[in-house]
PDB file of C-alpha atoms in Angstrom:
ATOM      1  CA  UNK A 599     -14.374  20.815 -97.284  1.00 78.00           C
ATOM      2  CA  UNK A 600     -15.337  17.086 -97.009  1.00 84.00           C
ATOM      3  CA  UNK A 601     -15.447  17.255 -92.925  1.00 79.00           C
ATOM      4  CA  UNK A 602     -17.335  20.664 -93.107  1.00 80.00           C
ATOM      5  CA  UNK A 603     -19.902  18.888 -95.521  1.00 84.00           C
ATOM      6  CA  UNK A 604     -19.985  15.547 -92.873  1.00 80.00           C
ATOM      7  CA  UNK A 605     -20.751  18.015 -89.962  1.00 80.00           C
ATOM      8  CA  UNK A 606     -22.955  19.538 -91.577  1.00 80.00           C
ATOM      9  CA  UNK A 607     -25.178  16.499 -93.035  1.00 80.00           C
ATOM     10  CA  UNK A 608     -24.536  14.685 -90.076  1.00 77.00           C
ATOM     11  CA  UNK A 609     -25.409  17.391 -87.248  1.00 79.00           C
ATOM     12  CA  UNK A 610     -28.819  17.582 -85.736  1.00 82.00           C
ATOM     13  CA  UNK A 611     -29.273  20.995 -84.481  1.00 85.00           C
ATOM     14  CA  UNK A 612     -32.039  20.638 -82.200  1.00 90.00           C
ATOM     15  CA  UNK A 613     -31.063  17.880 -80.646  1.00 91.00           C
ATOM     16  CA  UNK A 614     -27.674  18.790 -80.011  1.00 91.00           C
ATOM     17  CA  UNK A 615     -29.247  22.356 -78.710  1.00 92.00           C
ATOM     18  CA  UNK A 616     -31.069  19.841 -75.865  1.00 92.00           C
ATOM     19  CA  UNK A 617     -27.669  17.702 -74.970  1.00 92.00           C
ATOM     20  CA  UNK A 618     -26.536  21.376 -74.142  1.00 93.00           C
ATOM     21  CA  UNK A 619     -29.496  22.302 -72.269  1.00 93.00           C
ATOM     22  CA  UNK A 620     -29.662  18.933 -70.456  1.00 92.00           C
ATOM     23  CA  UNK A 621     -26.263  18.200 -69.812  1.00 92.00           C
ATOM     24  CA  UNK A 622     -24.439  21.296 -69.899  1.00 94.00           C
ATOM     25  CA  UNK A 623     -26.680  24.442 -68.598  1.00 92.00           C
ATOM     26  CA  UNK A 624     -30.016  23.024 -66.678  1.00 91.00           C
ATOM     27  CA  UNK A 625     -28.122  21.138 -63.849  1.00 90.00           C
ATOM     28  CA  UNK A 626     -26.706  24.216 -62.712  1.00 89.00           C
ATOM     29  CA  UNK A 627     -29.415  26.349 -62.593  1.00 86.00           C
ATOM     30  CA  UNK A 628     -32.550  26.969 -60.373  1.00 80.00           C
ATOM     31  CA  UNK A 629     -35.808  25.777 -61.569  1.00 80.00           C
ATOM     32  CA  UNK A 630     -34.663  24.444 -64.891  1.00 82.00           C
ATOM     33  CA  UNK A 631     -37.208  22.936 -67.336  1.00 83.00           C
ATOM     34  CA  UNK A 632     -34.860  19.588 -66.989  1.00 83.00           C
ATOM     35  CA  UNK A 633     -33.560  19.681 -63.911  1.00 81.00           C
ATOM     36  CA  UNK A 634     -35.252  17.655 -61.283  1.00 82.00           C
ATOM     37  CA  UNK A 635     -33.949  15.654 -58.136  1.00 81.00           C
ATOM     38  CA  UNK A 636     -34.862  13.835 -54.756  1.00 79.00           C
ATOM     39  CA  UNK A 637     -36.074  16.708 -52.675  1.00 83.00           C
ATOM     40  CA  UNK A 638     -35.791  17.606 -50.025  1.00 87.00           C
ATOM     41  CA  UNK A 639     -33.586  14.191 -49.195  1.00 88.00           C
ATOM     42  CA  UNK A 640     -30.580  15.994 -51.839  1.00 86.00           C
ATOM     43  CA  UNK A 641     -31.719  19.773 -51.543  1.00 88.00           C
ATOM     44  CA  UNK A 642     -28.459  20.551 -49.740  1.00 90.00           C
ATOM     45  CA  UNK A 643     -26.138  18.949 -52.366  1.00 89.00           C
ATOM     46  CA  UNK A 644     -27.493  20.588 -55.171  1.00 88.00           C
ATOM     47  CA  UNK A 645     -28.294  24.356 -53.347  1.00 86.00           C
ATOM     48  CA  UNK A 646     -24.694  24.206 -52.047  1.00 87.00           C
ATOM     49  CA  UNK A 647     -21.856  21.686 -53.856  1.00 90.00           C
ATOM     50  CA  UNK A 648     -23.443  22.182 -57.460  1.00 90.00           C
ATOM     51  CA  UNK A 649     -25.432  25.080 -57.963  1.00 89.00           C
ATOM     52  CA  UNK A 650     -23.351  27.252 -55.800  1.00 90.00           C
ATOM     53  CA  UNK A 651     -20.003  26.379 -56.921  1.00 93.00           C
ATOM     54  CA  UNK A 652     -18.633  28.694 -58.914  1.00 94.00           C
ATOM     55  CA  UNK A 653     -15.105  26.374 -59.714  1.00 95.00           C
ATOM     56  CA  UNK A 654     -17.895  23.815 -61.281  1.00 95.00           C
ATOM     57  CA  UNK A 655     -19.829  26.463 -63.219  1.00 94.00           C
ATOM     58  CA  UNK A 656     -16.521  27.223 -65.146  1.00 96.00           C
ATOM     59  CA  UNK A 657     -15.520  23.864 -65.543  1.00 97.00           C
ATOM     60  CA  UNK A 658     -19.061  23.035 -66.885  1.00 96.00           C
ATOM     61  CA  UNK A 659     -18.640  25.931 -69.203  1.00 96.00           C
ATOM     62  CA  UNK A 660     -15.463  24.832 -70.489  1.00 96.00           C
ATOM     63  CA  UNK A 661     -16.714  21.330 -71.313  1.00 95.00           C
ATOM     64  CA  UNK A 662     -19.898  23.102 -72.992  1.00 95.00           C
ATOM     65  CA  UNK A 663     -17.268  25.312 -75.475  1.00 96.00           C
ATOM     66  CA  UNK A 664     -15.710  21.993 -76.062  1.00 94.00           C
ATOM     67  CA  UNK A 665     -19.265  20.256 -77.165  1.00 94.00           C
ATOM     68  CA  UNK A 666     -20.158  23.160 -78.840  1.00 91.00           C
ATOM     69  CA  UNK A 667     -16.906  23.661 -80.814  1.00 91.00           C
ATOM     70  CA  UNK A 668     -14.754  20.665 -81.130  1.00 91.00           C
ATOM     71  CA  UNK A 669     -16.051  18.403 -84.390  1.00 87.00           C
ATOM     72  CA  UNK A 670     -13.450  15.364 -83.777  1.00 91.00           C
ATOM     73  CA  UNK A 671     -15.684  12.638 -84.670  1.00 90.00           C
ATOM     74  CA  UNK A 672     -19.234  11.789 -85.866  1.00 90.00           C
ATOM     75  CA  UNK A 673     -20.660  10.873 -82.314  1.00 93.00           C
ATOM     76  CA  UNK A 674     -23.738   8.931 -81.173  1.00 94.00           C
ATOM     77  CA  UNK A 675     -24.621  11.741 -79.185  1.00 93.00           C
ATOM     78  CA  UNK A 676     -27.074   9.555 -76.418  1.00 93.00           C
ATOM     79  CA  UNK A 677     -25.260   6.457 -75.788  1.00 95.00           C
ATOM     80  CA  UNK A 678     -26.627   5.186 -72.986  1.00 94.00           C
ATOM     81  CA  UNK A 679     -26.910   1.482 -71.767  1.00 93.00           C
ATOM     82  CA  UNK A 680     -30.667   1.683 -73.067  1.00 94.00           C
ATOM     83  CA  UNK A 681     -28.822   2.684 -76.591  1.00 95.00           C
ATOM     84  CA  UNK A 682     -26.676  -0.775 -76.603  1.00 95.00           C
ATOM     85  CA  UNK A 683     -28.145  -4.178 -77.277  1.00 96.00           C
ATOM     86  CA  UNK A 684     -26.637  -6.606 -77.083  1.00 95.00           C
ATOM     87  CA  UNK A 685     -26.198 -10.697 -77.425  1.00 96.00           C
ATOM     88  CA  UNK A 686     -23.509 -13.254 -77.351  1.00 96.00           C
ATOM     89  CA  UNK A 687     -22.609 -12.850 -80.415  1.00 96.00           C
ATOM     90  CA  UNK A 688     -24.107  -9.267 -82.155  1.00 96.00           C
ATOM     91  CA  UNK A 689     -23.948  -5.690 -80.519  1.00 96.00           C
ATOM     92  CA  UNK A 690     -25.792  -2.804 -81.625  1.00 95.00           C
ATOM     93  CA  UNK A 691     -26.415   0.811 -80.997  1.00 95.00           C
ATOM     94  CA  UNK A 692     -29.404   2.308 -81.949  1.00 95.00           C
ATOM     95  CA  UNK A 693     -31.760   5.771 -82.055  1.00 91.00           C
ATOM     96  CA  UNK A 694     -28.845   7.483 -83.840  1.00 88.00           C
ATOM     97  CA  UNK A 695     -31.023  10.702 -83.919  1.00 89.00           C
ATOM     98  CA  UNK A 696     -28.770  12.621 -81.607  1.00 89.00           C
ATOM     99  CA  UNK A 697     -25.694  11.962 -83.771  1.00 90.00           C
ATOM    100  CA  UNK A 698     -22.976  14.654 -84.366  1.00 90.00           C
ATOM    101  CA  UNK A 699     -19.582  15.968 -84.602  1.00 91.00           C
ATOM    102  CA  UNK A 700     -18.162  16.466 -81.604  1.00 92.00           C
ATOM    103  CA  UNK A 701     -15.570  15.969 -78.664  1.00 94.00           C
ATOM    104  CA  UNK A 702     -14.312  12.567 -79.240  1.00 92.00           C
ATOM    105  CA  UNK A 703     -14.743  11.734 -75.438  1.00 95.00           C
ATOM    106  CA  UNK A 704     -18.161  12.672 -75.309  1.00 96.00           C
ATOM    107  CA  UNK A 705     -19.735   9.395 -75.854  1.00 96.00           C
ATOM    108  CA  UNK A 706     -17.587   7.564 -73.658  1.00 96.00           C
ATOM    109  CA  UNK A 707     -18.581   9.966 -70.862  1.00 96.00           C
ATOM    110  CA  UNK A 708     -21.804   9.846 -71.386  1.00 95.00           C
ATOM    111  CA  UNK A 709     -21.941   5.901 -71.198  1.00 96.00           C
ATOM    112  CA  UNK A 710     -19.715   5.983 -68.493  1.00 97.00           C
ATOM    113  CA  UNK A 711     -21.691   8.313 -66.218  1.00 95.00           C
ATOM    114  CA  UNK A 712     -24.838   6.024 -67.545  1.00 95.00           C
ATOM    115  CA  UNK A 713     -23.485   3.363 -65.926  1.00 96.00           C
ATOM    116  CA  UNK A 714     -22.410   4.813 -62.394  1.00 96.00           C
ATOM    117  CA  UNK A 715     -25.647   6.656 -61.836  1.00 91.00           C
ATOM    118  CA  UNK A 716     -27.198   3.190 -62.634  1.00 91.00           C
ATOM    119  CA  UNK A 717     -24.445   1.378 -60.213  1.00 94.00           C
ATOM    120  CA  UNK A 718     -25.034   3.826 -57.229  1.00 90.00           C
ATOM    121  CA  UNK A 719     -28.800   3.854 -57.464  1.00 86.00           C
ATOM    122  CA  UNK A 720     -29.202   0.829 -56.301  1.00 85.00           C
TER     123      UNK A 720
END
């Protein structure tokens, strides 16, 4: 079908693999390649509230499964504040190399989490 053709045409498999690793895998594993935090300040939170939280890991695995299997819409795939260029009359979203067909809420969640991280980092 046309949808399946578009999914294969507009999905960067290696970039999806990187997103899968950075968002759904590494943050929940010890000594993961792309997972770093402010140590020792966050060590207790990371180890007690994240690394050893079985309910959280099950929830994240369910989201990972949706990320992999639910091609609902063509998404940017790496939407954050650095990807949005806006002026008074125009808005552009740049860096489409992570684009893929995925769960429709992924981009919304990505930019909202980026905004929250920026807010709490202040």
